[in-house]
CSV table of C-alpha atoms in Angstrom, one decimal:
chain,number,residue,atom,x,y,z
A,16,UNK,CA,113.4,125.5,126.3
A,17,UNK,CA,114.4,127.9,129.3
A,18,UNK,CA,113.1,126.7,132.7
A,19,UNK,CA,112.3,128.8,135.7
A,20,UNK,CA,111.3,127.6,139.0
A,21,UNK,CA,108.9,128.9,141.5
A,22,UNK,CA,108.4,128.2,145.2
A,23,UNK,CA,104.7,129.3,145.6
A,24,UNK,CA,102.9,128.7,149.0
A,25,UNK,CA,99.7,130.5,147.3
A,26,UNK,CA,100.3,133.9,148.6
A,27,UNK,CA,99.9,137.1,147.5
A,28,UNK,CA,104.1,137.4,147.5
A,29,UNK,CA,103.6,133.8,145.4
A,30,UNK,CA,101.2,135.4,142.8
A,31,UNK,CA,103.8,138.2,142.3
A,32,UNK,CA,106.5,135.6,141.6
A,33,UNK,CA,104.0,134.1,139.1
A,34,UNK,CA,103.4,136.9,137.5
A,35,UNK,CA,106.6,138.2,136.8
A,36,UNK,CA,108.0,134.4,135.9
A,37,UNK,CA,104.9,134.8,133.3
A,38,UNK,CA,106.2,137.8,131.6
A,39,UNK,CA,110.0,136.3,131.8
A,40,UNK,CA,108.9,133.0,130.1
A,41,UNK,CA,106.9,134.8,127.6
A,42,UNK,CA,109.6,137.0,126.6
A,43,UNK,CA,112.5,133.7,126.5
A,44,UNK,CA,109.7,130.7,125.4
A,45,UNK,CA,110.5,129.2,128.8
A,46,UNK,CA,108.4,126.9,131.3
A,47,UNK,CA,107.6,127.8,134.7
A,48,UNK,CA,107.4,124.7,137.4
A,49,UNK,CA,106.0,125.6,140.7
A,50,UNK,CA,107.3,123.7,143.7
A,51,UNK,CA,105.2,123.6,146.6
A,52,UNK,CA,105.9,121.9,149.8
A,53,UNK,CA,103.9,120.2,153.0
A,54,UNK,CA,105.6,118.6,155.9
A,55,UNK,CA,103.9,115.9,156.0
A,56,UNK,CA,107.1,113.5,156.3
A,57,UNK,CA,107.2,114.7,159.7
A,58,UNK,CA,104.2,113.2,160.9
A,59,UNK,CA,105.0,109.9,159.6
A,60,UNK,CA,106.8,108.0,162.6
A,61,UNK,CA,103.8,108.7,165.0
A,62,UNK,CA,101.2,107.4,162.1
A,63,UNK,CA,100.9,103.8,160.9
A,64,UNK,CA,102.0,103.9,157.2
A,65,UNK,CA,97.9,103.2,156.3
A,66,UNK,CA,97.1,106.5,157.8
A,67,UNK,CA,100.5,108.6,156.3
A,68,UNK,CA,98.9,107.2,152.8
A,69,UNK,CA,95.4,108.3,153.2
A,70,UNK,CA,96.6,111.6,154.3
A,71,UNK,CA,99.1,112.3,151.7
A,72,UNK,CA,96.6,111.0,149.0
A,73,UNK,CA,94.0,113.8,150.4
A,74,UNK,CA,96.7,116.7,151.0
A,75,UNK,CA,97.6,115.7,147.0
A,76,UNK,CA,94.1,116.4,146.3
A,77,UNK,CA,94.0,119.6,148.5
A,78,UNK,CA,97.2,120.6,147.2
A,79,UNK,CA,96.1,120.1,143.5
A,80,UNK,CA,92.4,122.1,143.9
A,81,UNK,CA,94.6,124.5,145.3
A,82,UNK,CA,97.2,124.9,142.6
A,83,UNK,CA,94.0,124.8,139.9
A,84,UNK,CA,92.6,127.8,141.4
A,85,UNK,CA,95.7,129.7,141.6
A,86,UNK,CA,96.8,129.4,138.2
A,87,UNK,CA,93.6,130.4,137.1
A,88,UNK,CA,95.1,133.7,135.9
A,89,UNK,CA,94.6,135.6,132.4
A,90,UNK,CA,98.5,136.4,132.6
A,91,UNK,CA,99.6,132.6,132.2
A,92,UNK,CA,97.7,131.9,129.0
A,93,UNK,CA,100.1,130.1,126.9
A,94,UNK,CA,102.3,130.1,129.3
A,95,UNK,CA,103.6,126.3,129.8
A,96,UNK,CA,103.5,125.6,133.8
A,97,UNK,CA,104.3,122.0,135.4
A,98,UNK,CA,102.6,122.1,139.2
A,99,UNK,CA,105.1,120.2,141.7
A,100,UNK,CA,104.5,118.7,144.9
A,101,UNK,CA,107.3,118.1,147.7
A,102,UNK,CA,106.4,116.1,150.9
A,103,UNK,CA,108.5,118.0,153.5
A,104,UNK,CA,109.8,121.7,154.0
A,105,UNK,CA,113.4,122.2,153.5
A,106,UNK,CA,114.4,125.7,151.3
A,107,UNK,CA,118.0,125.1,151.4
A,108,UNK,CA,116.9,121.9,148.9
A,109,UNK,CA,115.4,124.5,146.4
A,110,UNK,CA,118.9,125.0,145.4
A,111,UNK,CA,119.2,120.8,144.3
A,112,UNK,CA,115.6,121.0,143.0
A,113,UNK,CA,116.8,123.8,140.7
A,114,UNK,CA,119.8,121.8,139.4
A,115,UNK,CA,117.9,118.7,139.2
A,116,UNK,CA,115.9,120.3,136.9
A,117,UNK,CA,118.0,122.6,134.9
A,118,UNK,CA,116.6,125.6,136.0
A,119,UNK,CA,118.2,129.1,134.4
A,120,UNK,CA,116.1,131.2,137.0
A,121,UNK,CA,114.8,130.8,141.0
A,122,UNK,CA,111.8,133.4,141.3
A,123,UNK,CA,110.9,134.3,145.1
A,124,UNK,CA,107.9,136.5,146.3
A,125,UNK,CA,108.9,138.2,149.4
A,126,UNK,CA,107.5,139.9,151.9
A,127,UNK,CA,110.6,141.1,153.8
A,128,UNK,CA,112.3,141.5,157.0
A,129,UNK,CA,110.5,143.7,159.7
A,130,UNK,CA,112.8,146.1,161.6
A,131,UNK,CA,112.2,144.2,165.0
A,132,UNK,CA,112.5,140.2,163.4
A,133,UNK,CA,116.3,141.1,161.9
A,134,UNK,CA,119.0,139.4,163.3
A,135,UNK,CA,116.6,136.9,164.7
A,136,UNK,CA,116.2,134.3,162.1
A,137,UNK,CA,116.9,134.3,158.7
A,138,UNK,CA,113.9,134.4,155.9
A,139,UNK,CA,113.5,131.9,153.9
A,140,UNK,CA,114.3,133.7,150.7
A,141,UNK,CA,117.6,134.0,152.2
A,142,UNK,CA,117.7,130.6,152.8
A,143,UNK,CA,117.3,129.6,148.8
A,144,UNK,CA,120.0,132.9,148.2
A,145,UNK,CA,122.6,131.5,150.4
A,146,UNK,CA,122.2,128.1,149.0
A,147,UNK,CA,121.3,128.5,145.2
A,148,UNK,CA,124.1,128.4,143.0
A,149,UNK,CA,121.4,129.3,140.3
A,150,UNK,CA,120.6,132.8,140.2
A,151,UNK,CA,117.7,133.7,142.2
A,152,UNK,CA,115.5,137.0,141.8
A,153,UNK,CA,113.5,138.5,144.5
A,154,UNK,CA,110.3,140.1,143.8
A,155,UNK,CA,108.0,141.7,146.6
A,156,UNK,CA,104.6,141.2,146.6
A,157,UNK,CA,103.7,144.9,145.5
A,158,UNK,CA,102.1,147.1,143.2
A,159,UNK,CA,105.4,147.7,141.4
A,160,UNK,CA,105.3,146.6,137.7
A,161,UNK,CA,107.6,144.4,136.6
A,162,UNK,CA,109.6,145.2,133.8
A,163,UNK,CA,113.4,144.3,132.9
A,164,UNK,CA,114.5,147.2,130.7
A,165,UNK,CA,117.3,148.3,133.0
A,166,UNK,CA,119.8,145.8,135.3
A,167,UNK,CA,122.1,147.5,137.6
A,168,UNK,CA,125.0,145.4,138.3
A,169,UNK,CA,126.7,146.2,141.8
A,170,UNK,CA,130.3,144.8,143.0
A,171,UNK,CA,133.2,145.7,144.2
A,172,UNK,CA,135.0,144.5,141.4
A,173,UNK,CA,136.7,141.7,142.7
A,174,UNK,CA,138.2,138.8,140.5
A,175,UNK,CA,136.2,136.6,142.4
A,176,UNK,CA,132.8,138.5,141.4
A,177,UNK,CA,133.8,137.7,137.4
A,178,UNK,CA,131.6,134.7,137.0
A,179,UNK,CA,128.8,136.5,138.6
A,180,UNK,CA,129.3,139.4,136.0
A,181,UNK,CA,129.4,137.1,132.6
A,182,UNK,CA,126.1,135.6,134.1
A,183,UNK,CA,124.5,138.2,134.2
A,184,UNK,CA,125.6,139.6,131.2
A,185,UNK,CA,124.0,136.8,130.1
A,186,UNK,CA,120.9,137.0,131.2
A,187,UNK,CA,120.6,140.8,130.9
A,188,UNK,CA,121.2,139.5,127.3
A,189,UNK,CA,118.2,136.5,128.0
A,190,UNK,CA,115.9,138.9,128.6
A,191,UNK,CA,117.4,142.3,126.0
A,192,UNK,CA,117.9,144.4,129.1
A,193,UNK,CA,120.5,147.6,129.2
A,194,UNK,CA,123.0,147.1,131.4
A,195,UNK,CA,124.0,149.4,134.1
A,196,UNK,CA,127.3,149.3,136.6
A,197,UNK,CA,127.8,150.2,140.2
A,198,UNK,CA,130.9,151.1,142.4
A,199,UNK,CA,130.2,152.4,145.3
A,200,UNK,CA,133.2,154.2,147.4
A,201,UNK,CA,132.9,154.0,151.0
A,202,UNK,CA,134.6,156.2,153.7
A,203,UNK,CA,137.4,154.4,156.0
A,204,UNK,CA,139.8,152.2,155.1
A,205,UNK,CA,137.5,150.6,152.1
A,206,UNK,CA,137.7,154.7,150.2
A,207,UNK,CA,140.0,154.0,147.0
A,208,UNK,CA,140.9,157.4,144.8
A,209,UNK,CA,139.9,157.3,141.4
A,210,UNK,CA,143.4,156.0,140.2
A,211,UNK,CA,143.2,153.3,142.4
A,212,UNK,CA,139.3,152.4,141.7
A,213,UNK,CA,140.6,152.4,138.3
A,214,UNK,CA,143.1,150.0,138.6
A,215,UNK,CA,140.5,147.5,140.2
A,216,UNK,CA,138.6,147.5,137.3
A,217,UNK,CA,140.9,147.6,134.5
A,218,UNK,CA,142.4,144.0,136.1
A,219,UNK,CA,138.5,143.2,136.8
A,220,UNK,CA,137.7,143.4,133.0
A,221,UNK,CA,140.9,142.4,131.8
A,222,UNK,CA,140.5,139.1,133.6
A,223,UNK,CA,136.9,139.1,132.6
A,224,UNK,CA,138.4,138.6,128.6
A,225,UNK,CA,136.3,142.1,127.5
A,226,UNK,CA,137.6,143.2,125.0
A,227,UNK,CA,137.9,146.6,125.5
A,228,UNK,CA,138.5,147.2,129.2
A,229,UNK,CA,139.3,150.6,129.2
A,230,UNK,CA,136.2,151.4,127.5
A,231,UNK,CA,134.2,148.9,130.3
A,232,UNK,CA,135.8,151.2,133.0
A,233,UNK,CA,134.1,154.0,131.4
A,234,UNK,CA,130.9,152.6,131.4
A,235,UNK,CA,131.0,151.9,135.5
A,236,UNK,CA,129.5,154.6,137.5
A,237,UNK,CA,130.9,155.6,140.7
A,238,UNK,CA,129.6,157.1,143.7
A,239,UNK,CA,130.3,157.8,147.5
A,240,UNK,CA,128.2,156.6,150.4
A,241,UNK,CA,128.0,156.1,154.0
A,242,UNK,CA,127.1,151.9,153.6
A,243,UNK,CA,126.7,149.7,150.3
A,244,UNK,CA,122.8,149.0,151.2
A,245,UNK,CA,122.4,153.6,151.1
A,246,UNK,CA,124.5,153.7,147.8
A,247,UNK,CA,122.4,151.1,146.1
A,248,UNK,CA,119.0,152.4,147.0
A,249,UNK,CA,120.3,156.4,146.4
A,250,UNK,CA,121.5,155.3,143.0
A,251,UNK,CA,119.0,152.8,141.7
A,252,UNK,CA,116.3,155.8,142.7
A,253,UNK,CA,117.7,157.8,140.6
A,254,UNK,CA,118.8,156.2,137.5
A,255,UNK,CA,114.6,154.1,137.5
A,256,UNK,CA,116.5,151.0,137.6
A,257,UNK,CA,114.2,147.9,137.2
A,258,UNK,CA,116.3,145.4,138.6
A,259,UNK,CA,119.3,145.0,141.2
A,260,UNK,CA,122.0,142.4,140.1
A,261,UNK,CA,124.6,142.3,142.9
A,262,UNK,CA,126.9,138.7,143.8
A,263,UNK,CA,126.6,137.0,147.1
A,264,UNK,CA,129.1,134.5,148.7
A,265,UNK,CA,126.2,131.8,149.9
A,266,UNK,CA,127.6,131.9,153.5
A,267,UNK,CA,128.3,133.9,156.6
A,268,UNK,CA,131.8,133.0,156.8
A,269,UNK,CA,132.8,136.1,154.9
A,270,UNK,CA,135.6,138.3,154.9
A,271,UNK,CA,135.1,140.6,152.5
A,272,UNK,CA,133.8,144.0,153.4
A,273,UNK,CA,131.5,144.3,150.1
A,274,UNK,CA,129.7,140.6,150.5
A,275,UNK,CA,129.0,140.8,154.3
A,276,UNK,CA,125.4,139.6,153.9
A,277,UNK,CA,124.4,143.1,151.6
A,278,UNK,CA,123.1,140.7,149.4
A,279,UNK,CA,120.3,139.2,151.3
A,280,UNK,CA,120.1,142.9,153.1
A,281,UNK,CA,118.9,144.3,149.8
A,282,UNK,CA,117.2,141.4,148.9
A,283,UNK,CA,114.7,141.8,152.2
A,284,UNK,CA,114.4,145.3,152.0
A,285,UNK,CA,114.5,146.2,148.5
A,286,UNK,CA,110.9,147.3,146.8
A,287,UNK,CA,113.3,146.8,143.7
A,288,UNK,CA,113.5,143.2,142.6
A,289,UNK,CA,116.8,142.0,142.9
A,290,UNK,CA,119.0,139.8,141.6
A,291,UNK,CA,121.2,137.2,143.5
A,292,UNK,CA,124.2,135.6,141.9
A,293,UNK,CA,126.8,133.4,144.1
A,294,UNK,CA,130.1,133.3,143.6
């Protein structure tokens, strides 16, 4: 059985990642375990370890009241869900949680970035992005239904973005979703002409073992813009795409002009869910 896993702090953004990990483990037969986490731990030093005790026992109970009444939800019936409780705050550890477990999917309600807080501090869905070598998918916590009919997979077709590709082949696969494919030419030194955009991808899917490569060229569409983040949401508008798959480095030590930080950029700002894979 599949596993997904899902930080919930009970919010609204939480109940959106619940209800679209519902209609993902319906759809593969997987189980959903919900990770929620106190800080508690930071109190104990100040409290004798009597009192640290007692309080965890009664944030347990809290906690567990808590987690009763939010999966009290129509949309999780036969849905198998394991409640999970983590005595301090740390979303960089969601990553070892994840492979601890043997999770095939992170979901992450999020509310975004607001124009004035960017640059400030980073979220804490791009915390769990940067960190998670498991793929992560960001859902906002809005009236959009959920649905995984089409995946649009943007890259700049670097060797390096080849394992990101065959994953989420895979799980476009997972979950019988069309694939869609995204080049996006910008102006400056990053333009290519079309005989040099397809020589990138012919040693892209050549490397990548598919077995028809010139075909796989065919199937990528191309288009001009001002800025990766303008060319995903112009395209993904247009073509109703359901989901945005696009690779992320894990880190801000990044030289390449495609990965400098779009990935959590679109992840904040997206009302698309989107799709993080590192590389």
């Amino acid at each position: 059985m599949k596993t997904i896993l899902i930080p919930v702090d009970f919010s609204k953004e939480s109940e959106k990642a619940l209800s679209v990990g519902a209609i993902i483990a319906n759809r593969i037969a997987a189980k959903l375990v919900l990770t929620h986490m106190t800080d508690l731990n930071n109190n104990q030093e100040r409290e004798g370890a009597t009192d640290v005790i007692s309080k965890k026992s009664s944030y347990s109970k809290l906690v567990a009241k808590r987690f009763d009444d939010f999966l009290q939800k129509d949309f999780l019936t036969g849905v198998l869900v394991e409640p999970l409780m983590q005595h301090h705050i740390d979303f960089n550890s969601i990553s070892s949680l994840a492979e601890d477990i043997s999770a095939d999917l992170i979901i992450m309600g999020s509310k975004g970035k607001k124009e004035l807080a960017e640059g400030v501090t980073g979220s804490n869905t791009e915390k769990v992005v940067r960190s998670s070598k498991v793929p992560v998918l960001v859902v906002k916590g809005n009236e959009l239904n959920f649905s995984s009919d089409r995946i649009l997979f943007v890259s700049d077709f670097n060797e390096e973005s080849i394992d990101a590709y065959k994953r989420v082949c895979g799980i476009a696969e997972m979950l019988q979703s069309k694939m869609n494919f995204l080049y996006i030419n910008l102006p400056g030194e990053a333009f290519k002409s079309t005989t040099k955009m397809d020589e990138v991808l012919f040693h892209f899917f050549s490397k990548a073992e598919h077995p028809d490569p010139v075909g796989a060229i065919k199937q990528v569409n191309r288009i001009a813009d001002y800025s990766i983040k303008e060319g995903i949401y112009n395209f993904s508008n247009l073509t109703a795409t359901d989901i945005i798959a696009i690779p992320t480095h894990g880190s801000n030590d990044i030289s390449n002009t495609f990965h400098e930080s779009i990935s959590e950029d679109v992840a904040n700002h997206s009302i698309i869910p989107v799709l993080t894979l590192r590389i």
